[in-house]
Coordinates of C-alpha atoms and ligand atoms in Angstrom, one line a residue:
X1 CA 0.9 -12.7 11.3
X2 CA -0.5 -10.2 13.7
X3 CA -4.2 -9.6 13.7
X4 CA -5.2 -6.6 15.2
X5 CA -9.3 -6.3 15.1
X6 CA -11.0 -2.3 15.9
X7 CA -14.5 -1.9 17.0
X8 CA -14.7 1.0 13.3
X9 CA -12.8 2.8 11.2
X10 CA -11.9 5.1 13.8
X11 CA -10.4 3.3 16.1
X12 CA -9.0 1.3 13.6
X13 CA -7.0 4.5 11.9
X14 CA -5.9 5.4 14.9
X15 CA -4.5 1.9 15.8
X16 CA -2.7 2.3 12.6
X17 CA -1.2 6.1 13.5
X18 CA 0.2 4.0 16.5
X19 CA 1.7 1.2 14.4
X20 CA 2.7 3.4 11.5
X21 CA 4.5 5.8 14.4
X22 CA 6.0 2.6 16.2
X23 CA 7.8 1.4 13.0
X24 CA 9.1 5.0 11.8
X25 CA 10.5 5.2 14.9
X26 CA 11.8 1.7 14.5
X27 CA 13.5 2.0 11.3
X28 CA 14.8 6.0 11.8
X29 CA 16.8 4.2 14.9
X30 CA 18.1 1.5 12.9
X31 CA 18.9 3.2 9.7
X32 CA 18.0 7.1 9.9
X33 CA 15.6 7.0 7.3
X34 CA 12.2 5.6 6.7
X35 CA 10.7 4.0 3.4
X36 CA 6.9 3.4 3.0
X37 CA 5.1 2.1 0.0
X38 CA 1.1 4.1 1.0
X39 CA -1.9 2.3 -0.4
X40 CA -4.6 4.5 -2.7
X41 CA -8.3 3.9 -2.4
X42 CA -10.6 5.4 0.0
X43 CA -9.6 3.5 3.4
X44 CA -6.6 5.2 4.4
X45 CA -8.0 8.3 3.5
X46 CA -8.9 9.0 7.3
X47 CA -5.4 7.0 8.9
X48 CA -3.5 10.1 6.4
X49 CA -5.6 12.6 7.8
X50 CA -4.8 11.5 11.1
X51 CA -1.1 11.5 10.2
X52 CA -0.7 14.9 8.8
X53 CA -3.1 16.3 12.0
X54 CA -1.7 18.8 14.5
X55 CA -2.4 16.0 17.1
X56 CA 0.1 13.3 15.1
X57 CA 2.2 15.0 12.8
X58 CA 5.2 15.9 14.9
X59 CA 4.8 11.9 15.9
X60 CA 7.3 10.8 13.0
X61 CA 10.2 12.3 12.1
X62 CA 9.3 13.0 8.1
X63 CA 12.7 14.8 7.5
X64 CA 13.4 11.2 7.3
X65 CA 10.5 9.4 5.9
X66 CA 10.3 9.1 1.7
X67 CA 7.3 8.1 0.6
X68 CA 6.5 5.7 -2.1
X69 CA 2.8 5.8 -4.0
X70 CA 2.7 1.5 -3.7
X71 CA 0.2 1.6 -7.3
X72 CA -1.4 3.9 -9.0
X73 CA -4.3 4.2 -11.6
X74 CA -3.2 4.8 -15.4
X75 CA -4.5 8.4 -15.1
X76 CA -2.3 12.1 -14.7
X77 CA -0.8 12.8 -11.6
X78 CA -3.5 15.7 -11.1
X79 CA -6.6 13.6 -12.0
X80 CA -9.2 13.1 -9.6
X81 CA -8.7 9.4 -9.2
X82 CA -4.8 9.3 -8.8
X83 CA -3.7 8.2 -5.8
X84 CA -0.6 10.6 -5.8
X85 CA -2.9 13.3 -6.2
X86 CA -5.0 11.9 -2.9
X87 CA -1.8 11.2 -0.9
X88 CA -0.6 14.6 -1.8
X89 CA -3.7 16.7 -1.0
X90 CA -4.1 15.0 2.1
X91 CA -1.0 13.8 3.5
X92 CA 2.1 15.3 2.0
X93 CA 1.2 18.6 1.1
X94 CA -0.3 19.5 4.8
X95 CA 3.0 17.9 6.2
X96 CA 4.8 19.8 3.6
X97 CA 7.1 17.2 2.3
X98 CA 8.8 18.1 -0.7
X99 CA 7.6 16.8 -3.9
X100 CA 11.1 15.1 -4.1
X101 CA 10.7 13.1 -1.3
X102 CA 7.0 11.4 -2.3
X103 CA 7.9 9.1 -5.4
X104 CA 5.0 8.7 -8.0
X105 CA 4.6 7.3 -11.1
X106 CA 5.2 9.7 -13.7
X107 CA 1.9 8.5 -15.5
X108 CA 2.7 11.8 -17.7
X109 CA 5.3 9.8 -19.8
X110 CA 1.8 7.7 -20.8
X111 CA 4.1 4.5 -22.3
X112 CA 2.9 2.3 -19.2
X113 CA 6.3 0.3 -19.8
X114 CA 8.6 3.4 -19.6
X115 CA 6.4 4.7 -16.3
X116 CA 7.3 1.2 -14.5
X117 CA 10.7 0.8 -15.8
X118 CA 11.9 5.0 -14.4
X119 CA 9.9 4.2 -11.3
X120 CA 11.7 0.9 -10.7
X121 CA 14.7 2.8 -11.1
X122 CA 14.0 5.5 -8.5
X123 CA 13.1 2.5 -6.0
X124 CA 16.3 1.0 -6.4
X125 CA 18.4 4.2 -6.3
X126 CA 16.5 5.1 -3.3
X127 CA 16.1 2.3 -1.8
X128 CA 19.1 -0.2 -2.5
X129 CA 19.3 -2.9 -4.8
X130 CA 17.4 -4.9 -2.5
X131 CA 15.0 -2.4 -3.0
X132 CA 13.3 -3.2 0.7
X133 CA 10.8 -1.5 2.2
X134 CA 10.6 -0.1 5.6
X135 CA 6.6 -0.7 5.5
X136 CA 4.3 -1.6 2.7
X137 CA 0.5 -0.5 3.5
X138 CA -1.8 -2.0 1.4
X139 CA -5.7 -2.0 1.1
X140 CA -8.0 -5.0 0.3
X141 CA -10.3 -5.3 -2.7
X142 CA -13.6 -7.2 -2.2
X143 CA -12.5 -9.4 -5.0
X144 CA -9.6 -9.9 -3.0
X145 CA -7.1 -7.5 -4.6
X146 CA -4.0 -5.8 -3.4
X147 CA -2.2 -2.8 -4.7
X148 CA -2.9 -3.4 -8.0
X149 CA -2.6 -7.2 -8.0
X150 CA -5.7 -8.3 -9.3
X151 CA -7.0 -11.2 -9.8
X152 CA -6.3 -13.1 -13.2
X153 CA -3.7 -11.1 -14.1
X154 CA -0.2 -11.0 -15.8
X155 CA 1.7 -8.7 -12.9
X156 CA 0.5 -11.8 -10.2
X157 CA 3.1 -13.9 -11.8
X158 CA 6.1 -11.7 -12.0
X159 CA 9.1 -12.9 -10.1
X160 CA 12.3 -10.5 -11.0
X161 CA 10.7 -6.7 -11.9
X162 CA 9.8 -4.7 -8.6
X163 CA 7.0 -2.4 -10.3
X164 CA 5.7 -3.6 -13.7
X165 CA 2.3 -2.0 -15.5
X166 CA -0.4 -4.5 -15.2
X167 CA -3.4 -4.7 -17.4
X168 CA -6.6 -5.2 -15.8
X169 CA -9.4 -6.5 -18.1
X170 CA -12.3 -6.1 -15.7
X171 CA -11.3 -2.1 -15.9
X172 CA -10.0 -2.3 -19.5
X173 CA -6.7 0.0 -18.5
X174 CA -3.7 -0.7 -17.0
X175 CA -2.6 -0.1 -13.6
X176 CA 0.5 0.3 -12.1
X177 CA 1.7 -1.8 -8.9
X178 CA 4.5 -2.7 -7.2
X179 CA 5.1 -6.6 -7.8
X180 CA 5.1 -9.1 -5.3
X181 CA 8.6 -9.5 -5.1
X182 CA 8.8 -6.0 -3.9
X183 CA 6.1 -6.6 -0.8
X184 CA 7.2 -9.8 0.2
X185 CA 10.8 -8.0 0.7
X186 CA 9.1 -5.5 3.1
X187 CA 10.4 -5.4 6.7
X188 CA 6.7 -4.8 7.4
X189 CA 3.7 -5.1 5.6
X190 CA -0.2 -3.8 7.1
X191 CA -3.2 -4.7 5.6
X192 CA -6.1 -1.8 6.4
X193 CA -9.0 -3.1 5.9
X194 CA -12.8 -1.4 7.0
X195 CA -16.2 -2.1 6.4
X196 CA -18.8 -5.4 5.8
X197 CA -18.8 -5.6 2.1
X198 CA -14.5 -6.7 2.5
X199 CA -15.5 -9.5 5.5
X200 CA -16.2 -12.7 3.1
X201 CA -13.0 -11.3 1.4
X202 CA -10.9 -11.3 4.8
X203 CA -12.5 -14.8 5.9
X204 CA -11.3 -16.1 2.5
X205 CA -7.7 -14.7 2.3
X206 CA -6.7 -15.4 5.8
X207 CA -8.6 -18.6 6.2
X208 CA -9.2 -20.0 3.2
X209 CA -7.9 -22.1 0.3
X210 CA -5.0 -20.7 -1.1
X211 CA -5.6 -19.5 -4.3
X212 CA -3.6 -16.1 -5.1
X213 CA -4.5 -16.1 -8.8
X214 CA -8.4 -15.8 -7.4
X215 CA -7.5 -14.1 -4.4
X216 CA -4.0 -11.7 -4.9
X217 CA -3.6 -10.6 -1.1
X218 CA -2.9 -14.2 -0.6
X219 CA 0.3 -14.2 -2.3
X220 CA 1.9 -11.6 0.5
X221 CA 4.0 -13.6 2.4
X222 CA 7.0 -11.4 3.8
X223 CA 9.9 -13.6 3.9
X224 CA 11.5 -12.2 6.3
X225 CA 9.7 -9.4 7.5
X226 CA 6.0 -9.0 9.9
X227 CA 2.5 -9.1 8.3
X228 CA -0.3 -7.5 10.3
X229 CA -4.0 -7.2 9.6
X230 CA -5.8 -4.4 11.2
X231 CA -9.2 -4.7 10.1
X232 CA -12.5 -3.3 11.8
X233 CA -15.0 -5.5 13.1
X234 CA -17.4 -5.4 10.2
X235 CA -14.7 -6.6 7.9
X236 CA -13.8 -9.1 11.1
X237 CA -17.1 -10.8 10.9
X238 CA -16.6 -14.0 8.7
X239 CA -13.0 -14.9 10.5
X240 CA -13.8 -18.3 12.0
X241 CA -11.3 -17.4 15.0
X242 CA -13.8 -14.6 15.7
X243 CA -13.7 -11.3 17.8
X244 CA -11.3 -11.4 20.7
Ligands
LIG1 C1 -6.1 1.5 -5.3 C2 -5.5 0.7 -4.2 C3 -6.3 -0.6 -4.0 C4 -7.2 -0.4 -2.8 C5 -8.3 -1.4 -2.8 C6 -9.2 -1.1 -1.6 O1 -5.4 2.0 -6.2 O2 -7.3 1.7 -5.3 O3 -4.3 0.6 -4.2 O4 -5.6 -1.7 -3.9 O5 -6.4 -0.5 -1.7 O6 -9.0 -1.3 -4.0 O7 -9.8 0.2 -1.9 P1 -10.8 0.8 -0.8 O8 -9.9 1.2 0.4 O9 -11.3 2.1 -1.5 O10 -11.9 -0.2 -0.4

């Protein structure tokens, strides 16, 4: 596990251009193509700005790159809180990638079961039947969820699907997440994490007692693949090994 700790958000978004950039380049080399699962929410927002920026954009080779939406919300594709629709308005579309070559959930098809089952399809048709990932970014809930993994519920324990619906009772809706067969498959798998309210959170999952049915992120465990944490100081400030 590589922890990698950034004085803000900033800094921390760039560190993850540089990482993100050093692992395209990484699997383009090895296999001409490059497969990564993005994370919705707010903190990559800035790190997908950054990527689709005049100063970074010609920094990957996205001819090659297909991106995956790692979860998304049980809402249309166009609906303010999807995450395709963020990833698209600020990443995709700007880079112009193809709508072919950014896989979504077709949330349109509404039967949660039939959205997971098509999209598990496209992963392993893309993908392989091994269905592994190039990167996996993933984002940190304060109640110590992952993708969509949240605590208490059913898609925690799935061991054979790669993307199942999941319903979340604290949000009374399903979601839709990759499983954690699929992370823990990855070749690489980055945790972004910004911000004070996440630092008990961080102290908990990377210190702590292990207990991924209270605390999801804790059952990402890349078998045989790297795990970093880039994290900003703020959300740095409970770790007992403390700021560099
Ligand atoms: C989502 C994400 C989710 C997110 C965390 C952190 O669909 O919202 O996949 O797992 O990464 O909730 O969200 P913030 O970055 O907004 O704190």
């Amino acid at each position: 596990m590589t922890i990698l700790i950034k004085p803000d958000l900033d800094d921390l978004s760039h560190a993850a251009v540089d990482l993100l950039v050093e692992l395209g380049r990484e699997a383009v080399a090895d296999h001409g193509s490059f497969s990564i699962a993005l994370s919705g929410g707010s903190t990559p927002r800035y790190l997908y700005s950054l990527l689709a920026s005049p100063k970074y954009r010609n920094s990957i080779d996205w001819d090659a790159a297909e991106l995956f939406i790692g979860d998304e919300r049980n809402v249309p594709p166009d609906a303010p809180e999807s995450n395709y629709r963020m990833v698209q308005e600020i990443l995709s579309d700007p880079l112009g990638i193809k709508a072919d070559r950014v896989i979504r959930w077709r949330t349109e098809l509404e039967d949660v079961e039939k959205v997971a089952a098509e999209y598990q399809t496209v992963l392993i048709e893309r993908l392989g039947a091994d269905a592994r990932f190039d990167m996996v970014l993933l984002g940190l809930g304060s109640d110590g969820h992952t993708a969509s993994l949240f605590p208490r519920t059913p898609a925690l324990h799935e061991t054979k699907r790669l993307a199942v619906p999941n319903w979340v009772e604290g949000l009374n809706d399903y979601r839709l997440t990759i499983t954690f067969p699929t992370i823990n498959r990855a070749a690489n798998v980055v945790f972004l994490a910004a911000g004070a309210e996440k630092a008990e959170t961080v102290a908990q999952v990377i210190e702590g007692e292990f207990r991924p049915d209270i605390l999801p992120a804790q059952g990402v465990n890349p078998k045989d693949g790297a795990l970093y944490w880039l994290i900003d100081e703020t959300a740095a400030a409970s770790l007992k090994r403390g700021l560099p």
